[in-house]
PDB file of C-alpha atoms in Angstrom:
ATOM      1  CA  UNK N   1      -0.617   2.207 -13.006  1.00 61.00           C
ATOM      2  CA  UNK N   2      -3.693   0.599 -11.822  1.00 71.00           C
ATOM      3  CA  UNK N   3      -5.967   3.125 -11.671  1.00 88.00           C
ATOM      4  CA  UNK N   4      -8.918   4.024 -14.091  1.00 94.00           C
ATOM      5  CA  UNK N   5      -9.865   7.758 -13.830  1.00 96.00           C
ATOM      6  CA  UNK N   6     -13.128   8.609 -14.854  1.00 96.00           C
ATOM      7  CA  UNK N   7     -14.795  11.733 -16.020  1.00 96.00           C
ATOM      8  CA  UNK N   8     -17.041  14.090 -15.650  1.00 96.00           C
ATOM      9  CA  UNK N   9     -18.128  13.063 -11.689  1.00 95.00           C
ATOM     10  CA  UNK N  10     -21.107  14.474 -12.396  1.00 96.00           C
ATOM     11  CA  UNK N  11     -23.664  14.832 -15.501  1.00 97.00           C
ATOM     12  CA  UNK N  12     -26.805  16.966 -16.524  1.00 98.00           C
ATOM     13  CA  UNK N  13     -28.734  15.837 -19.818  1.00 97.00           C
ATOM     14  CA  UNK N  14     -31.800  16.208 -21.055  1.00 97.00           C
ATOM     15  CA  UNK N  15     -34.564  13.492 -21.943  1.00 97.00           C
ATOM     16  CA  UNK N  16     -33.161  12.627 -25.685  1.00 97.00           C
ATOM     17  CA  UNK N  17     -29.875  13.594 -24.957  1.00 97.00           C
ATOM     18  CA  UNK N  18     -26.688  11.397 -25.539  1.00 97.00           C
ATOM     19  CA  UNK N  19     -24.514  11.598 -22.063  1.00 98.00           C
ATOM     20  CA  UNK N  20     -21.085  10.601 -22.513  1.00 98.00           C
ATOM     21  CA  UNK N  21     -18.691   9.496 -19.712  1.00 98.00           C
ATOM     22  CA  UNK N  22     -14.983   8.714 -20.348  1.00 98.00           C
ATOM     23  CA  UNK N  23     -12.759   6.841 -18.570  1.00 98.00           C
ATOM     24  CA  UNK N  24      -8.606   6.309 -18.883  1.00 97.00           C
ATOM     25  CA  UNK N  25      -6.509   4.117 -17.867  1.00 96.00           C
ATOM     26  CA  UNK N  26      -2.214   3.341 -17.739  1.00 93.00           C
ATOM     27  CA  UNK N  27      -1.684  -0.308 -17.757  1.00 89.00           C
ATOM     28  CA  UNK N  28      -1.747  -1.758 -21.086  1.00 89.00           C
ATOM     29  CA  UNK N  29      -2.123  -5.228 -19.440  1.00 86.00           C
ATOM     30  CA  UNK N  30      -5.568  -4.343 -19.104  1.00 88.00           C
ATOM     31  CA  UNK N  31      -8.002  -7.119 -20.718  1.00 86.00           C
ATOM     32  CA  UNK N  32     -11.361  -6.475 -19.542  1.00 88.00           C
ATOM     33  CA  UNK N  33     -13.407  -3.110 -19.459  1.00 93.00           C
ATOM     34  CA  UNK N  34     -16.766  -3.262 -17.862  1.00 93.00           C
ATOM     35  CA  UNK N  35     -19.226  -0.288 -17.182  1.00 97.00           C
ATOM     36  CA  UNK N  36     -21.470  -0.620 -14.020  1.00 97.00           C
ATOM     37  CA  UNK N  37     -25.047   0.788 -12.991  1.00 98.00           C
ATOM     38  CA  UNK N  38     -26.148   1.715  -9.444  1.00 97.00           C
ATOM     39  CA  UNK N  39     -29.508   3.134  -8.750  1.00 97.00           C
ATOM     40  CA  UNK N  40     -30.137   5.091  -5.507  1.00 93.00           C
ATOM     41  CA  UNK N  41     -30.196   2.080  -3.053  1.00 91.00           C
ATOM     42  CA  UNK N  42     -29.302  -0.992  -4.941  1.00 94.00           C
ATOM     43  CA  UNK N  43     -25.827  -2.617  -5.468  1.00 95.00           C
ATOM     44  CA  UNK N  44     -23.648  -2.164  -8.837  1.00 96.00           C
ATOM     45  CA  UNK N  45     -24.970  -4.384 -11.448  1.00 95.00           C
ATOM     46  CA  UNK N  46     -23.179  -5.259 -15.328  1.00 93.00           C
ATOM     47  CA  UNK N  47     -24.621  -3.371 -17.661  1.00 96.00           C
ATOM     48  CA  UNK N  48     -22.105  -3.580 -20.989  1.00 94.00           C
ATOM     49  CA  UNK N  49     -18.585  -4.554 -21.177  1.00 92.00           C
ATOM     50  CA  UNK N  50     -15.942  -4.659 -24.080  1.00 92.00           C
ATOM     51  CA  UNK N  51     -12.478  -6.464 -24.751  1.00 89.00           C
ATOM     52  CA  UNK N  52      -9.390  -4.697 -26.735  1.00 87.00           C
ATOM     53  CA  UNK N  53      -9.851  -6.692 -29.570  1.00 88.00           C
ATOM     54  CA  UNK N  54     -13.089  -4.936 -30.765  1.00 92.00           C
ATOM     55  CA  UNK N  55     -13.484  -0.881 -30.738  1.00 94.00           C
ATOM     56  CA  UNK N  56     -16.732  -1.222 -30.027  1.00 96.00           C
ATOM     57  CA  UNK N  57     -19.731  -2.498 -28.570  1.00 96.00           C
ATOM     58  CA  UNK N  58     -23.675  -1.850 -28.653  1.00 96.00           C
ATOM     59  CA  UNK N  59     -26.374  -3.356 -26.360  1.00 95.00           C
ATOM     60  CA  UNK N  60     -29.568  -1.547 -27.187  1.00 96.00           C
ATOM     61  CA  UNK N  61     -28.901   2.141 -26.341  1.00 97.00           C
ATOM     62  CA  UNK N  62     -25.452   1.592 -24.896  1.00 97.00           C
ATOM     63  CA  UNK N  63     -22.521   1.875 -26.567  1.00 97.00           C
ATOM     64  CA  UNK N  64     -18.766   1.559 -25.371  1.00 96.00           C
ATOM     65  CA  UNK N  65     -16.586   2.905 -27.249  1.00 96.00           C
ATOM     66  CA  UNK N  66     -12.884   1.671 -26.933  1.00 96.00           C
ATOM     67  CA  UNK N  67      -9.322   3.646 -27.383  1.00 95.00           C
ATOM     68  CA  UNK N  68      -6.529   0.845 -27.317  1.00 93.00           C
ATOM     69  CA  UNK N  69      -3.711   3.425 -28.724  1.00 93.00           C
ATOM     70  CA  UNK N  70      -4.824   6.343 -25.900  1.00 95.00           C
ATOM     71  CA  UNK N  71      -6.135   3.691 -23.603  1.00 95.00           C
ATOM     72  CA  UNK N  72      -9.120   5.082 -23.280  1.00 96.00           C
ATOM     73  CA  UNK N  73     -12.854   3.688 -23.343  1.00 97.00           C
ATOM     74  CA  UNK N  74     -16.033   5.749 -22.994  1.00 98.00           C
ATOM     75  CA  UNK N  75     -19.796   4.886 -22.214  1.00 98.00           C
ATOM     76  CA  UNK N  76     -22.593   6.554 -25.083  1.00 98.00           C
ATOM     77  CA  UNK N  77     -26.097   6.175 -23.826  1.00 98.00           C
ATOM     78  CA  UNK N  78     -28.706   7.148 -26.862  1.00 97.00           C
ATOM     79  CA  UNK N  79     -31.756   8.490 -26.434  1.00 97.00           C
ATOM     80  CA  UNK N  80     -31.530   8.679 -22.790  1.00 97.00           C
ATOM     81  CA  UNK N  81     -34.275   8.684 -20.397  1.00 97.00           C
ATOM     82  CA  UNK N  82     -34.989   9.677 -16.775  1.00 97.00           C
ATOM     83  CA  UNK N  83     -34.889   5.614 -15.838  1.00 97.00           C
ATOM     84  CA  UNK N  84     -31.397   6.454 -16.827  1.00 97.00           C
ATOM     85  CA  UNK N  85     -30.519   8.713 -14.038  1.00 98.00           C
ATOM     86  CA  UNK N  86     -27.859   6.248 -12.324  1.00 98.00           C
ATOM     87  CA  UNK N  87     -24.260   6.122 -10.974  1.00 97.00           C
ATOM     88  CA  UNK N  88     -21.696   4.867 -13.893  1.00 98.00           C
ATOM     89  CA  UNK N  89     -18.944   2.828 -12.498  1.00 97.00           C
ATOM     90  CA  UNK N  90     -16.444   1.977 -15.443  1.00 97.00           C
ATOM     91  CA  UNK N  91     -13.769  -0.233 -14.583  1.00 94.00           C
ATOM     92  CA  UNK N  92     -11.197  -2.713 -15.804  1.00 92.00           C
ATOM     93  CA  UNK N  93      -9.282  -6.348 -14.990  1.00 87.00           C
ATOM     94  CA  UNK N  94      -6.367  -8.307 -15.763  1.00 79.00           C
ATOM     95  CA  UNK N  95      -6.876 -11.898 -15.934  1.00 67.00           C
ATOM     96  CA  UNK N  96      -3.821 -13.418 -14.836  1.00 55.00           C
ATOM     97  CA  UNK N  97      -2.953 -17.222 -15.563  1.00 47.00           C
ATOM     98  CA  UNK N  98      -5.368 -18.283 -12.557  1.00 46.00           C
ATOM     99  CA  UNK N  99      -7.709 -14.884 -13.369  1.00 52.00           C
ATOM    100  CA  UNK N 100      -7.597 -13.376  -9.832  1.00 61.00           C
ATOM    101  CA  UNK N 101     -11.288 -11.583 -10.840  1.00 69.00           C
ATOM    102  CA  UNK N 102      -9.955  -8.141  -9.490  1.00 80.00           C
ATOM    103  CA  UNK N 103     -11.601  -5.282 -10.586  1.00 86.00           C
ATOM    104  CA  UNK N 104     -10.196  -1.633 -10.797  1.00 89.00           C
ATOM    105  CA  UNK N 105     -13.125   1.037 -10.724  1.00 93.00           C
ATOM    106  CA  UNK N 106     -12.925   4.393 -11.724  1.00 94.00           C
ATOM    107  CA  UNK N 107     -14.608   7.161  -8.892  1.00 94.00           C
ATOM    108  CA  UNK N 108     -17.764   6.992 -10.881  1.00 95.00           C
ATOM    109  CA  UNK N 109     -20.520   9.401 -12.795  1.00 97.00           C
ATOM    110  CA  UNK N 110     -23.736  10.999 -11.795  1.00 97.00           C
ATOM    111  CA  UNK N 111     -26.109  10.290 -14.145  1.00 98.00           C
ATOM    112  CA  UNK N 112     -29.333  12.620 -14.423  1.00 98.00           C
ATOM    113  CA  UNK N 113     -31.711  12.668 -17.540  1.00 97.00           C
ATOM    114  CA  UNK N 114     -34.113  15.758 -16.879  1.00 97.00           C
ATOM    115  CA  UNK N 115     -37.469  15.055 -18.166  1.00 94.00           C
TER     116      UNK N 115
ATOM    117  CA  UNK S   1     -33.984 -16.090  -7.466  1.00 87.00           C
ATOM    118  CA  UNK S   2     -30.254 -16.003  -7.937  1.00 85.00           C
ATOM    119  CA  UNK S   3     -28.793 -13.149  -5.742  1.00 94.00           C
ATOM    120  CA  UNK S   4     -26.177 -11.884  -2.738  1.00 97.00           C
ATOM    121  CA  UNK S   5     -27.615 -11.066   0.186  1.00 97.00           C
ATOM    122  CA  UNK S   6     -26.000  -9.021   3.202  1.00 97.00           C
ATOM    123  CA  UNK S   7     -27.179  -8.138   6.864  1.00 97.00           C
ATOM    124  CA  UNK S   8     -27.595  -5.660   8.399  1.00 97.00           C
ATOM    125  CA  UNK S   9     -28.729  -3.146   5.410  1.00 97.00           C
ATOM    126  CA  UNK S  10     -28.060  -0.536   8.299  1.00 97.00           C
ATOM    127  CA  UNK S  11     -26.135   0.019  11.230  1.00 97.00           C
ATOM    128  CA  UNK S  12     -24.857   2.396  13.432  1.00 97.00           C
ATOM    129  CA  UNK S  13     -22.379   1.404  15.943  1.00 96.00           C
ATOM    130  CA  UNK S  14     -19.745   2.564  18.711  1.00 96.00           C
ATOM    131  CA  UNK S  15     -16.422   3.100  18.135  1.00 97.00           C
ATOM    132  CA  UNK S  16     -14.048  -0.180  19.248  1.00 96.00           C
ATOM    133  CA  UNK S  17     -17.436  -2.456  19.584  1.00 96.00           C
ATOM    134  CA  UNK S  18     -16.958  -5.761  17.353  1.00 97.00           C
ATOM    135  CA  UNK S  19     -19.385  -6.131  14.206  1.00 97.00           C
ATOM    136  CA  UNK S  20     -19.530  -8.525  11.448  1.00 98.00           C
ATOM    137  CA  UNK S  21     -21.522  -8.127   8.496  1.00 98.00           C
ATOM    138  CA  UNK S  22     -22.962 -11.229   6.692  1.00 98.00           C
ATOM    139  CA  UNK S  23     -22.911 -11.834   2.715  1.00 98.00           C
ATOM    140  CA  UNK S  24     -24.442 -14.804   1.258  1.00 98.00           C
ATOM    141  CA  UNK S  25     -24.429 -16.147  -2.284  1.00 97.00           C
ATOM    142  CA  UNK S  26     -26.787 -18.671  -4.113  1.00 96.00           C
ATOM    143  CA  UNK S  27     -25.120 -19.034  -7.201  1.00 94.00           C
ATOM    144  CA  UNK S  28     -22.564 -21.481  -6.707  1.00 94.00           C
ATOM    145  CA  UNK S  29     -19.795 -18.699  -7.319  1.00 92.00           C
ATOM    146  CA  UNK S  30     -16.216 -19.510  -6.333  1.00 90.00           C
ATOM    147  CA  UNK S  31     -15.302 -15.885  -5.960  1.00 91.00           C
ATOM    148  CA  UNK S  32     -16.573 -13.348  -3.834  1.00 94.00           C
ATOM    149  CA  UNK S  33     -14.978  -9.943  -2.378  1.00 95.00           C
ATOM    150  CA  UNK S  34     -15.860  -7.066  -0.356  1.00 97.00           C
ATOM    151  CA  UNK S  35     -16.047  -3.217  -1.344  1.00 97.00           C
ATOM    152  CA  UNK S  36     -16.743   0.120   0.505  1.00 97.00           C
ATOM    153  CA  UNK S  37     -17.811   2.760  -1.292  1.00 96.00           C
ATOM    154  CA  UNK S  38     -17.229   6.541  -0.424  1.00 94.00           C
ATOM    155  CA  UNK S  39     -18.224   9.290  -2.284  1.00 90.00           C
ATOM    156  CA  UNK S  40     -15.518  10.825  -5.070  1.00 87.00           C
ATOM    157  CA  UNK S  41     -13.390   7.897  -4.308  1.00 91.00           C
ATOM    158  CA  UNK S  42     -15.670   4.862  -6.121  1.00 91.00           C
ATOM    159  CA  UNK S  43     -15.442   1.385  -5.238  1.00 94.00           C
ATOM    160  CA  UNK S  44     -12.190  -0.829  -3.461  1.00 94.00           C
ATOM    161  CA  UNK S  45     -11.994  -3.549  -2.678  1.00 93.00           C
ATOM    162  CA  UNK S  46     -11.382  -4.917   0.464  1.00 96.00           C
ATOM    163  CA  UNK S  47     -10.577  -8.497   0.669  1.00 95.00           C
ATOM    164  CA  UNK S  48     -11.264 -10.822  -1.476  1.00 92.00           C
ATOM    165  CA  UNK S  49     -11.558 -15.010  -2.048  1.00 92.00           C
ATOM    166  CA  UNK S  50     -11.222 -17.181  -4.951  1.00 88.00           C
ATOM    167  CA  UNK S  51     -12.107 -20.576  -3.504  1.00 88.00           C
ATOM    168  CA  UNK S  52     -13.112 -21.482   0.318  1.00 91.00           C
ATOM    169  CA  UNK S  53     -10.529 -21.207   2.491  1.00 86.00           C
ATOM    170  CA  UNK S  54      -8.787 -18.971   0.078  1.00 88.00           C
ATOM    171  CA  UNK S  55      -8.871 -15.112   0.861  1.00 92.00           C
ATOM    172  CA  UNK S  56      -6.297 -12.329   0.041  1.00 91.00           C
ATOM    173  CA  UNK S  57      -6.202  -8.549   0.914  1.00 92.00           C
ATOM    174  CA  UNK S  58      -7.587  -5.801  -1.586  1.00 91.00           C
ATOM    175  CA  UNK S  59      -6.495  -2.550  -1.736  1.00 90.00           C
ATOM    176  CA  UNK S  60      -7.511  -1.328   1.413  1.00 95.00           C
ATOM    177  CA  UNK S  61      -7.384  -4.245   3.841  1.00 96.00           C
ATOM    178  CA  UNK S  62      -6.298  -2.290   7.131  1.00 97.00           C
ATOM    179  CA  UNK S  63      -8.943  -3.074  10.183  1.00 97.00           C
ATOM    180  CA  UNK S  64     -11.143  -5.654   8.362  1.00 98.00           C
ATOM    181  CA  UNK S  65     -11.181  -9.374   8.628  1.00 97.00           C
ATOM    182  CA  UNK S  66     -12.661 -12.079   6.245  1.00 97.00           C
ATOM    183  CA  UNK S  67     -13.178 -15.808   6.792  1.00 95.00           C
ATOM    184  CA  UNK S  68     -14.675 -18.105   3.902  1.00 96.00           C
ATOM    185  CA  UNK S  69     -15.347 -21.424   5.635  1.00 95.00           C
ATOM    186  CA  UNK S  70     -18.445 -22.009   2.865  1.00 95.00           C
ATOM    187  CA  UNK S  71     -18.461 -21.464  -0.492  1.00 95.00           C
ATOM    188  CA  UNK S  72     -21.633 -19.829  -0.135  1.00 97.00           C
ATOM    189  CA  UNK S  73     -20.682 -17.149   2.665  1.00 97.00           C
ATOM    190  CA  UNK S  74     -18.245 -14.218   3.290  1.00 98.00           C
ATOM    191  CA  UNK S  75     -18.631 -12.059   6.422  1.00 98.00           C
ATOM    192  CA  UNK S  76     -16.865  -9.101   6.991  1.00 98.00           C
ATOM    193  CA  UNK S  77     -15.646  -8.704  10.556  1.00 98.00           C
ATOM    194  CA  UNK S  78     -14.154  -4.976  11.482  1.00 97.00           C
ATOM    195  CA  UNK S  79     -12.963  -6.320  15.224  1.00 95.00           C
ATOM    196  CA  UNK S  80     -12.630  -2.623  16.505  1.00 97.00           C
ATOM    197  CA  UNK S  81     -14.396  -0.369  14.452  1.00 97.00           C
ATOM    198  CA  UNK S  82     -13.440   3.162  13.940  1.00 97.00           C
ATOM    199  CA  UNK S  83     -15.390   6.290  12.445  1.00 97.00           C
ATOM    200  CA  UNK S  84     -13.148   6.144   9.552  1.00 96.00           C
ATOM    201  CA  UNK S  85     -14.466   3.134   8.639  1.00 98.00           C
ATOM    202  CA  UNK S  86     -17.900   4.699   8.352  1.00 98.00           C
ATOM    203  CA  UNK S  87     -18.888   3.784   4.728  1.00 98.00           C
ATOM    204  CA  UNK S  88     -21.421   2.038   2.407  1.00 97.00           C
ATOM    205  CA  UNK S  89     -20.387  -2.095   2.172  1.00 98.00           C
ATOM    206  CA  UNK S  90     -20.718  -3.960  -0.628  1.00 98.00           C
ATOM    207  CA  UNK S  91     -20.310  -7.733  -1.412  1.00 97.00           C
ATOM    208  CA  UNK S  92     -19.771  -9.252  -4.634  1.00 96.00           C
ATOM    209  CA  UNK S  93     -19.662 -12.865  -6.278  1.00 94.00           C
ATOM    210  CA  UNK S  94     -18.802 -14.400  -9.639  1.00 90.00           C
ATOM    211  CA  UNK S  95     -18.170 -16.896 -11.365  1.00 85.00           C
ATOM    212  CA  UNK S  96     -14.548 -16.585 -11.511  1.00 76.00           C
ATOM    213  CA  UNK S  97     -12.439 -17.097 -15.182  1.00 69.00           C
ATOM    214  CA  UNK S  98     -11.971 -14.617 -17.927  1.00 61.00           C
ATOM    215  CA  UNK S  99     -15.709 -12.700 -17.873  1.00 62.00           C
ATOM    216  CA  UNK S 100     -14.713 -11.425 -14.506  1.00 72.00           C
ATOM    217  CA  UNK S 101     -18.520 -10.583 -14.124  1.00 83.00           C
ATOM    218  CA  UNK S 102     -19.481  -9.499 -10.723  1.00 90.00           C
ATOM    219  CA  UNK S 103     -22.637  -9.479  -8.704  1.00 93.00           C
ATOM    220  CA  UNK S 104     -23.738  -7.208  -5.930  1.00 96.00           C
ATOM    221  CA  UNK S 105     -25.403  -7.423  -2.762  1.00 97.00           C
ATOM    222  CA  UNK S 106     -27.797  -4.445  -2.039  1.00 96.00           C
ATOM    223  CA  UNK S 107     -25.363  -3.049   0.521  1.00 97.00           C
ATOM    224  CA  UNK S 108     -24.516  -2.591   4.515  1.00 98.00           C
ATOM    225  CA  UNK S 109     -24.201   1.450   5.447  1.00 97.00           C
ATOM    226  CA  UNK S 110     -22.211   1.412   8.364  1.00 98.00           C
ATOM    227  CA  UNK S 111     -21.986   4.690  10.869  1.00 98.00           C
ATOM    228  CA  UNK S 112     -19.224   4.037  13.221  1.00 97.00           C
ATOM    229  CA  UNK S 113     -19.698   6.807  15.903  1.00 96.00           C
TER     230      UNK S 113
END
């Protein structure tokens, strides 16, 4: 129940192209739903996140898109780019009454925009 | 600049010879919390600690040690390594409360031979 699975592992676009990765998830107690973004070499970093109470979110050319019935949430990027080319992490948290900060992380997504 | 910081970026080390990895935080952050990384299996966590002198096990605690004696430092101690534990390291701090935003250190990879 407190996994997040993630799809595809791996992704091929072109420059222009609109990549979509999906992730799922079980436990409705969910509250929290970031996406992640590692370059080659660097640590995770925040790049968008999105609460059940809206079905979705922009932030320039990303957009989360958010399931609550089929608990499911999905990362758009328009018009990508090769800067792009990244590992997706999405994830998700429960704050309990103290928030205990823990994040659940799905197995990730390959990212690469051809030129 | 506000960031997490971690030594060594590299290592490559002997089976059942003592290590500890350092993480340090200059953000004022209450939490902080270790991950490993392995390909096709994502990010878990560790350990991790809401408060100094407060730690807890993650999801895959077994052959790592934490201590958080300073707010602003968490090392990760693996007292006898093993090659299993050969993995990329990543610490993380935030804020704490309901944004649950995290911030990452640029990472240890560890070779236990």
């Amino acid at each position: 129940q407190q996994q997040v699975k993630q799809s595809p592992q791996s992704l091929i676009v072109q420059k222009g192209g609109i990549p979509i990765i999906n992730c799922a998830y079980e436990n409705t107690a969910f509250d929290y739903f970031p996406w992640y973004q590692q370059f080659p070499g660097k640590g995770p970093a925040l790049l968008i996140a999105i609460r059940p109470d809206v079905s979705e979110k922009k932030e320039g050319r990303f957009t989360i898109s958010f399931n609550k019935s089929a608990k499911q949430f999905s990362l758009h990027i328009m018009d990508s780019q090769p800067g792009d080319s990244a590992t997706y992490f999405c994830a998700a948290s429960i704050e309990y009454g103290g928030a205990t900060n823990k994040l659940i992380f799905g197995t990730g997504t390959l990212l690469a925009v051809q030129p | 600049e506000a960031q997490v910081t971690q030594n060594p970026r590299y290592l490559i080390t002997v089976t059942g010879k003592k290590l500890t990895v350092t993480c340090s935080q200059n953000m004022n952050h209450e939490y902080m919390s270790w991950y490993r990384q392995d390909p096709g299996l994502g990010l878990r966590q560790i350990y991790y600690s809401m408060n100094v002198e407060v730690t807890d096990k993650g999801d895959v605690p077994e052959g790592y040690k934490v201590s958080r004696k300073e707010k602003r430092n968490f090392p990760l101690i693996l007292e006898s390594p093993s090659p299993n534990q050969t993995s990329l390291y990543f610490c993380a701090s935030g804020p704490g409360g309901a944004r649950n935003e995290q911030f990452f250190g640029p990472g240890t990879r560890l070779t236990v031979l």
